[in-house]
Amino acid sequence: MIVTLHAGAPVATTDAIVAAARAAGCDSRTFDDGHGGTVVGIVGTVSVSEYPGISSVLEKHRPYMLASREGRPYAPTVVKVGGVRIGGGRPVVIGGPCVIEGREALLEAALATKAAGADILRGGAFKPRTSPYAFQGLGEEGLQYLAEAREATGLPVVTEAMEPDHIPLVAHYADMIQIGARNMANFPLLRRVGQANTPVLLKRGFSATIEEWLMSAEYILAHGNPDVVLCERGIRGFDTTTRFTLDLTAVPLVKELSHLPIIVDPSHGTGRRSLVARMALAGLAAGADGLIIEAHPDPDSAQCDAAQTITPAELASIIESGRILHAALLGGTGENEREHVSSSVTLHA
Ligand code: PEP
Ligand code: MN
């Protein structure tokens, strides 16, 4: 059940509800509603009618009670990555190569990504490759180059972690940990990243329903990490003309269902560089809080995902068009919502 308390509700009420839940053998979490109030999510049902300061009690709600808008209907969450805020405002752009190819190559790509106007740098050190014979990434050496690229550009960095035991290592070097599409339902990995203090970019599995995806976000939130950004990166359909089918319906739908920010990946979503710019802008028009785009100084020579990789100049052009589009869309309802910088989820297991 989800119990919401008014902004001025006595702290003792929260404590008493948590204690009542515990006495009934129910796990609970408290989090703020972004509006000055407190929300208590309880796994089960307990009687709370005797407590003062309660504004609503939902016994029926979606299974992802922390990720759902039901407990926090007023304010979208804003996730801070380094100094960059994702959600509730100007769309952000994450750009860079699919994979970190080497020190010089990454520094060159990073400087070009920065010059193009991107907010955050991407680059894979641990790569989930379909073939065991394909380049698997440089591992920790790549993470070191990524940290150097952050120093050189001032851009926060995001990179993927594929194994639970790698989470502390990746968190040591990166500002944001990516959970890739192939690991969206890797529950031990989700649990571990839920215990980290680093923001998470959670990509949608390419056969995952929106509810399954939000339940994966719930795993991360339920383990104590409130900083989750969702990423629509295409799902598998019947048509192999494109690599995946970018499901842009997910963007406004997720915004109806959840307070978490959502960004769009038109690179993996299409697999074709000629389609990236249009689908990037379509993602923004659908209401995305940002984009993640693969860019490389020499796309044809990119070691991974060359067919969908664009040049820094093309990235700059998308960013410029995106700015104009966002300005044109301003005044839409989503822009007037109060923002809520995610702070904490408290576990009462
Ligand atoms: C990537 O971002 O390079 C990547 C592998 O993405 P996905 O997990 O969406 O395939
Ligand atoms: Mn890629």
PDB file of C-alpha atoms and ligand atoms in Angstrom, residues 97-99 122 127 203 243 265 267-268 294 304-305 308-309, ligand 2:
ATOM      1  CA  PRO A  97      31.683   6.418 -29.063  1.00  0.00           C
ATOM      2  CA  CYS A  98      30.072   3.028 -28.548  1.00  0.00           C
ATOM      3  CA  VAL A  99      33.307   1.612 -27.177  1.00  0.00           C
ATOM      4  CA  ARG A 122      29.562   8.025 -23.091  1.00  0.00           C
ATOM      5  CA  LYS A 127      30.865  -4.361 -23.793  1.00  0.00           C
ATOM      6  CA  LYS A 203      18.040   0.771 -20.740  1.00  0.00           C
ATOM      7  CA  ARG A 243      18.138  -2.959 -36.170  1.00  0.00           C
ATOM      8  CA  ASP A 265      18.650   6.266 -27.840  1.00  0.00           C
ATOM      9  CA  SER A 267      21.426   5.061 -32.387  1.00  0.00           C
ATOM     10  CA  HIS A 268      20.662   1.541 -31.170  1.00  0.00           C
ATOM     11  CA  GLU A 294      26.824   7.353 -30.609  1.00  0.00           C
ATOM     12  CA  CYS A 304      31.702  -1.105 -32.586  1.00  0.00           C
ATOM     13  CA  ASP A 305      28.321  -0.071 -34.043  1.00  0.00           C
ATOM     14  CA  GLN A 308      24.702   3.731 -36.498  1.00  0.00           C
ATOM     15  CA  THR A 309      27.497   6.121 -35.485  1.00  0.00           C
TER      16      THR A 309
HETATM   17 MN    MN B   2      26.675   0.647 -29.204  1.00  0.00          MN
END
